[in-house]
mmCIF file of C-alpha atoms in Angstrom:
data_model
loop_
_atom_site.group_PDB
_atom_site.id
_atom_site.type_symbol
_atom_site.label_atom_id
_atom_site.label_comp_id
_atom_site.label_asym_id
_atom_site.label_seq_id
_atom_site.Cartn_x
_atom_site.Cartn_y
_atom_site.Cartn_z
ATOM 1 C CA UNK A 1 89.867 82.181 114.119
ATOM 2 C CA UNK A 2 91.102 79.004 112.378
ATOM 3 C CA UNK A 3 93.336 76.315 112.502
ATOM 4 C CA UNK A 4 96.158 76.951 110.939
ATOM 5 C CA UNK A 5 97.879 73.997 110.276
ATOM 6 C CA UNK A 6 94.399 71.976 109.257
ATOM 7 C CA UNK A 7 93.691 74.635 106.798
ATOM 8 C CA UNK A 8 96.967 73.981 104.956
ATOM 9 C CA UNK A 9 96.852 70.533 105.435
ATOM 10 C CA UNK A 10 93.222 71.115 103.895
ATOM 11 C CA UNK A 11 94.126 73.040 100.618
ATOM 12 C CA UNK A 12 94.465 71.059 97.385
ATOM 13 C CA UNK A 13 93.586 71.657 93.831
ATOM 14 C CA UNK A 14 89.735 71.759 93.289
ATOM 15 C CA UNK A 15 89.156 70.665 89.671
ATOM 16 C CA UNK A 16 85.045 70.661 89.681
ATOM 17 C CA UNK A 17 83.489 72.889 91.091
ATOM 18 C CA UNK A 18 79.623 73.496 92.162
ATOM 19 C CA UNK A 19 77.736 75.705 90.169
ATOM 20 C CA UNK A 20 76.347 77.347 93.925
ATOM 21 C CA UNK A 21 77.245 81.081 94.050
ATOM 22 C CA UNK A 22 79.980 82.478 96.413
ATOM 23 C CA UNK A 23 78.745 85.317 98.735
ATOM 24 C CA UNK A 24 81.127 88.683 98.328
ATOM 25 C CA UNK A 25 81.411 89.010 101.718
ATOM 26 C CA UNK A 26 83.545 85.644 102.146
ATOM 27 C CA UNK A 27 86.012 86.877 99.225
ATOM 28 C CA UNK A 28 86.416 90.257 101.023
ATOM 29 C CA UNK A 29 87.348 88.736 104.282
ATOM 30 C CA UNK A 30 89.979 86.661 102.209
ATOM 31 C CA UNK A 31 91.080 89.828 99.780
ATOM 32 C CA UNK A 32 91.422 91.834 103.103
ATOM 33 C CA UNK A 33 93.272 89.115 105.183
ATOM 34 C CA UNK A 34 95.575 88.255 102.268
ATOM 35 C CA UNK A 35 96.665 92.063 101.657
ATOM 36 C CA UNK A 36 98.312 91.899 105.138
ATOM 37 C CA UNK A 37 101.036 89.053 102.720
ATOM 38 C CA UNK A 38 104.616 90.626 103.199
ATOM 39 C CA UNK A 39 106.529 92.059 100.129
ATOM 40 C CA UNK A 40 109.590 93.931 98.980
ATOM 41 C CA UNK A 41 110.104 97.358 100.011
ATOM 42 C CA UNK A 42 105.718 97.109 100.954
ATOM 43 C CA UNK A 43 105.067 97.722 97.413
ATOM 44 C CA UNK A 44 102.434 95.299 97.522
ATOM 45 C CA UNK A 45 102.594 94.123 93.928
ATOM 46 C CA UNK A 46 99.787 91.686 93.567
ATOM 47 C CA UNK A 47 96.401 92.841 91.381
ATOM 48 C CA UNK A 48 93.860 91.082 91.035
ATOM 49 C CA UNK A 49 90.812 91.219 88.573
ATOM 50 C CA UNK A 50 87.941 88.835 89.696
ATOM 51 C CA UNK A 51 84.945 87.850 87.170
ATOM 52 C CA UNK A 52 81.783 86.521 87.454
ATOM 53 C CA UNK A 53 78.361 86.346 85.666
ATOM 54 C CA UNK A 54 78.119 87.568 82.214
ATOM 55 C CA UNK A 55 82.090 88.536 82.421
ATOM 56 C CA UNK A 56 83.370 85.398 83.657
ATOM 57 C CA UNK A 57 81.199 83.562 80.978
ATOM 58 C CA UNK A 58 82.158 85.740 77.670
ATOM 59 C CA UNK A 59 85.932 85.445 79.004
ATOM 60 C CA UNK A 60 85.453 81.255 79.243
ATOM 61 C CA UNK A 61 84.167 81.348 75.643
ATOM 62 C CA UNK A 62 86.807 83.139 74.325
ATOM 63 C CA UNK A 63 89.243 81.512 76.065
ATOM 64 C CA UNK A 64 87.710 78.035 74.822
ATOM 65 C CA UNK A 65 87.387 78.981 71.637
ATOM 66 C CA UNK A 66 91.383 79.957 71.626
ATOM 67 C CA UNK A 67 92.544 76.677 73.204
ATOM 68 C CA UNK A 68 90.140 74.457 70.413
ATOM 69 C CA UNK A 69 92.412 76.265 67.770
ATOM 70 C CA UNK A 70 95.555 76.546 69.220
ATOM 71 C CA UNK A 71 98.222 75.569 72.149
ATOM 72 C CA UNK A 72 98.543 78.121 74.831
ATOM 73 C CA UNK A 73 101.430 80.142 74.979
ATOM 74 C CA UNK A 74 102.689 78.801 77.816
ATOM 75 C CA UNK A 75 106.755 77.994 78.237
ATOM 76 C CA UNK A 76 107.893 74.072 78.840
ATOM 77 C CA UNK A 77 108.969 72.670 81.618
ATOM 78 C CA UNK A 78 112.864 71.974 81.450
ATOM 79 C CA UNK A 79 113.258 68.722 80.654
ATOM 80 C CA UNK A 80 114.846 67.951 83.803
ATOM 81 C CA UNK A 81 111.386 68.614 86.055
ATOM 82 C CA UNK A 82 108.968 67.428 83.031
ATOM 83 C CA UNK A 83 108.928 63.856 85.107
ATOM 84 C CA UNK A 84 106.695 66.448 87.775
ATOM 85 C CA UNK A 85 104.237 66.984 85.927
ATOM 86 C CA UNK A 86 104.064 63.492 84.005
ATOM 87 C CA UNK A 87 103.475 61.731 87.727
ATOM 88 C CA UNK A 88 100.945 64.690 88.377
ATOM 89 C CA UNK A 89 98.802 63.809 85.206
ATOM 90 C CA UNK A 90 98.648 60.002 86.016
ATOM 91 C CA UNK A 91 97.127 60.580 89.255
ATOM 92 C CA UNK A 92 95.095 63.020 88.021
ATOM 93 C CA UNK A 93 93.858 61.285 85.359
ATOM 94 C CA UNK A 94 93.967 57.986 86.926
ATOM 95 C CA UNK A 95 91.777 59.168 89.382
ATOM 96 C CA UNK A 96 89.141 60.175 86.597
ATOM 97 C CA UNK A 97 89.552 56.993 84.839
ATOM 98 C CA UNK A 98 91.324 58.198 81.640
ATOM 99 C CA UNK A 99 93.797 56.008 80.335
ATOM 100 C CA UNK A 100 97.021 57.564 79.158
ATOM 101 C CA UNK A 101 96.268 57.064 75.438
ATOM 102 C CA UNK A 102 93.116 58.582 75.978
ATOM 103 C CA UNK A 103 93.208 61.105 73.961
ATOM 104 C CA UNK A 104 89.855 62.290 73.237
ATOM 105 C CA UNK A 105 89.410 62.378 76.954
ATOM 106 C CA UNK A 106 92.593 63.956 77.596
ATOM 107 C CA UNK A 107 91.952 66.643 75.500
ATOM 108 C CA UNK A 108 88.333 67.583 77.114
ATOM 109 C CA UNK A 109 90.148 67.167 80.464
ATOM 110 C CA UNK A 110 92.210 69.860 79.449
ATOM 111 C CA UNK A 111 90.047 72.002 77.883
ATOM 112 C CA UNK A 112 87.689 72.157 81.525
ATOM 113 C CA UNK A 113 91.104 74.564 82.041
ATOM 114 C CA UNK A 114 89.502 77.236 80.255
ATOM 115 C CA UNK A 115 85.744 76.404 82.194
ATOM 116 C CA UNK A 116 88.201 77.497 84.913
ATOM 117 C CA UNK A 117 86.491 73.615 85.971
ATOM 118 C CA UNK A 118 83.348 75.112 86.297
ATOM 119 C CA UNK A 119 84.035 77.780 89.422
ATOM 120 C CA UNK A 120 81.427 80.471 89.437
ATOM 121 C CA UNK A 121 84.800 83.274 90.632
ATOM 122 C CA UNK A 122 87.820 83.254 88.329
ATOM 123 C CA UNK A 123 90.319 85.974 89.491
ATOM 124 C CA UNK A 124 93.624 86.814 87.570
ATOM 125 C CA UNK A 125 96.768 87.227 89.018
ATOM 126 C CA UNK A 126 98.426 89.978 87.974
ATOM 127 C CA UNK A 127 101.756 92.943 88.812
ATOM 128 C CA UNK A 128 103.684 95.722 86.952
ATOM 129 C CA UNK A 129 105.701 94.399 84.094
ATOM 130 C CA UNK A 130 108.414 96.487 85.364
ATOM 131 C CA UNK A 131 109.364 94.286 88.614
ATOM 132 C CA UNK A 132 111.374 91.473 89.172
ATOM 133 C CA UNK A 133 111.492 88.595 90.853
ATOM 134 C CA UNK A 134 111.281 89.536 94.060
ATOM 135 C CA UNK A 135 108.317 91.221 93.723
ATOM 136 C CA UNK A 136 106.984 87.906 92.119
ATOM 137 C CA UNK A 137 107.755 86.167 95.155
ATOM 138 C CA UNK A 138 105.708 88.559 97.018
ATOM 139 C CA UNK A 139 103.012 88.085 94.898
ATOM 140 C CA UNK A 140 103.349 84.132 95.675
ATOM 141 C CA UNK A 141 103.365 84.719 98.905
ATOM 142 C CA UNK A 142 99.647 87.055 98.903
ATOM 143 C CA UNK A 143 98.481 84.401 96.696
ATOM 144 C CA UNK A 144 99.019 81.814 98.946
ATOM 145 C CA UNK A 145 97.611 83.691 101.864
ATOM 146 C CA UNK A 146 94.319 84.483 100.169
ATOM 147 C CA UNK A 147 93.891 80.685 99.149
ATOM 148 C CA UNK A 148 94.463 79.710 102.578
ATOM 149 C CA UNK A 149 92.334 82.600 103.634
ATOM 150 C CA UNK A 150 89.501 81.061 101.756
ATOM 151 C CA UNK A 151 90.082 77.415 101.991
ATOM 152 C CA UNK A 152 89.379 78.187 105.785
ATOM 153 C CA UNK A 153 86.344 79.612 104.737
ATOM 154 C CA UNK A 154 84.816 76.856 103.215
ATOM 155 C CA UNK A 155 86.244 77.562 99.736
ATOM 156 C CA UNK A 156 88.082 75.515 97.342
ATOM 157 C CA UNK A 157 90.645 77.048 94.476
ATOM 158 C CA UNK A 158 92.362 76.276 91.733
ATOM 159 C CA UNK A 159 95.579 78.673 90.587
ATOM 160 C CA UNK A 160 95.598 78.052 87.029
ATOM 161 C CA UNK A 161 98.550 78.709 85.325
ATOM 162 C CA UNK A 162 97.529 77.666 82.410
ATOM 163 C CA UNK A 163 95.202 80.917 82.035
ATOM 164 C CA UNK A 164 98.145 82.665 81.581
ATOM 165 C CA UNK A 165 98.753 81.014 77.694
ATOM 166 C CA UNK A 166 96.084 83.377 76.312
ATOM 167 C CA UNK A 167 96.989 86.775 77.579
ATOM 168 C CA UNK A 168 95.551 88.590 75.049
ATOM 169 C CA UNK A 169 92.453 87.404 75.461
ATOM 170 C CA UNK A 170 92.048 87.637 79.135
ATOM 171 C CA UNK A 171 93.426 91.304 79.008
ATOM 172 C CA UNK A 172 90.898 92.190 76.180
ATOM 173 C CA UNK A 173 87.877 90.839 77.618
ATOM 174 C CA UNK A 174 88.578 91.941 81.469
ATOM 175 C CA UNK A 175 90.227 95.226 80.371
ATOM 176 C CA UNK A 176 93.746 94.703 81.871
ATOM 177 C CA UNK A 177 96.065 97.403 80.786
ATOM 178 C CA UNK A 178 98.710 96.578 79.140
ATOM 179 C CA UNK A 179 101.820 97.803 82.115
ATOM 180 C CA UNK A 180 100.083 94.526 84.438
ATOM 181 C CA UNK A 181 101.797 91.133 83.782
ATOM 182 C CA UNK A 182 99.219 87.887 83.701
ATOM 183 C CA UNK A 183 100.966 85.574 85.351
ATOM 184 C CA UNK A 184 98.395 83.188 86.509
ATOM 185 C CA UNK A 185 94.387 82.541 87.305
ATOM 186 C CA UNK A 186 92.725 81.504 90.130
ATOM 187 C CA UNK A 187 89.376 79.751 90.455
ATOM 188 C CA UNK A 188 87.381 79.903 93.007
ATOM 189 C CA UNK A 189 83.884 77.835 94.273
ATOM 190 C CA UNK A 190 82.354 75.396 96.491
ATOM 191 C CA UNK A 191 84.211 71.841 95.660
ATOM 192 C CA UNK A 192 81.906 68.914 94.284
ATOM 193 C CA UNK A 193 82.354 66.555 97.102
ATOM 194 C CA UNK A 194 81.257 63.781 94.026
ATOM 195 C CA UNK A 195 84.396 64.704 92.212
ATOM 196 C CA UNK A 196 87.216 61.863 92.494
ATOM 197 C CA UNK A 197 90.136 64.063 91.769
ATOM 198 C CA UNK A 198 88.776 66.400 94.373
ATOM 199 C CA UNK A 199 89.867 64.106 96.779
ATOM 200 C CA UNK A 200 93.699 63.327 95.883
ATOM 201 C CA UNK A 201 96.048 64.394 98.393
ATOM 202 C CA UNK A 202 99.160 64.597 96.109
ATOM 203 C CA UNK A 203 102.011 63.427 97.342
ATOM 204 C CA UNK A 204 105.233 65.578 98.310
ATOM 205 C CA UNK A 205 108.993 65.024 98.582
ATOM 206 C CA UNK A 206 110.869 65.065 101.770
ATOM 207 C CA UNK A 207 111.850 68.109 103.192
ATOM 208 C CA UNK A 208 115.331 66.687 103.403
ATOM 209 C CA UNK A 209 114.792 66.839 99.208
ATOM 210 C CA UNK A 210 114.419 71.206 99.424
ATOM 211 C CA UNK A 211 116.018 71.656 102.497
ATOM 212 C CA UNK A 212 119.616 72.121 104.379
ATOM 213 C CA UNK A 213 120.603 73.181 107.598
ATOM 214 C CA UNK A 214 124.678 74.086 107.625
ATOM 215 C CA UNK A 215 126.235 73.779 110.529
ATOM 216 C CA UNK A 216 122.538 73.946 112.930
#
């Protein structure tokens, strides 16, 4: 058993990871845990398609290769939230001592994306292209059970939506038929405790900010 409220207080983005293997037996207890994740109607929507080894390798060259050439398909923030993921970049950056007109930096930063940041597990998040978005949310909701699940196992992750911007590729090389949606990846390793960025705890609104009570 675990602590629950330390293990979510314990999650964050890992962005390097260790090149040390992770045993199958710790993702099974996760995948099994996390399949117990509520959802509309029980369908249980979520599919996931992990990779390692010679898979996960031929699928980060191809996806590198893609990004060198060109921008991932991947739809913009409304301009209205784009401030979000500005202030995420400068502390992200900041903490890996690249200057906003970095560029040349910037752009290898990005591209360690596509080394899904060096995680020996990348798994893809995937559901029928014929549900909605309720069945999204219940995919949200597994996916955040199975991180938790494995962040309490020693674990770090990394839910990469930026995986998503080459589905083509991804579905070619990890033979994903064409009726399952990509919607995001999801990396997966033993964090590098030497990492700066490893260590931001990123900072959150008030829950006054998402939240109201009528008449409580």
């Amino acid at each position: 058993m675990f602590d629950l409220e330390q293990t979510i207080q314990d999650r964050h983005s890992t962005r390097k990871f260790l090149s040390q293997p992770v045993p199958r037996n710790l993702l099974d207890e996760a995948l099994t845990l996390a399949q117990c994740a509520p959802s509309n109607s029980n369908i249980q929507p979520w599919r996931m398609v992990f990779a390692v080894g010679v898979r996960r390798d031929r699928l980060q060259e191809a996806l590198l290769n893609q990004a060198k050439q060109q921008l991932p398909n991947i739809p913009p923030l409304p301009e209205a939230f784009q401030h979000y993921r500005q202030e995420l970049g400068v502390q992200v950056y900041g903490s890996m001592g690249i200057a906003r007109d970095d560029k040349a930096n910037r752009t290898q930063a990005v591209l360690r994306n596509y080394e899904f940041f060096g995680a020996p597990v990348v798994g893809i998040v995937c559901m029928h292209r014929d549900l909605g978005v309720a069945d999204a949310v219940s995919v949200g909701m597994y996916l955040e059970t199975l991180v938790l699940c494995l962040t309490a196992r020693g674990l770090g992750t990394c839910v990469e939506v930026s995986l998503a911007g080459y589905p083509e590729i991804i579905r070619n090389e990890l033979n994903i038929p064409p009726e399952l949606l990509i919607i995001c990846g999801l990396a997966v390793g033993y964090s590098d405790p030497d990492f700066s960025a490893n260590h931001l705890h990123i900072s959150r609104e008030s829950v006054e900010k998402n939240v109201r009570f009528l008449d409580y």
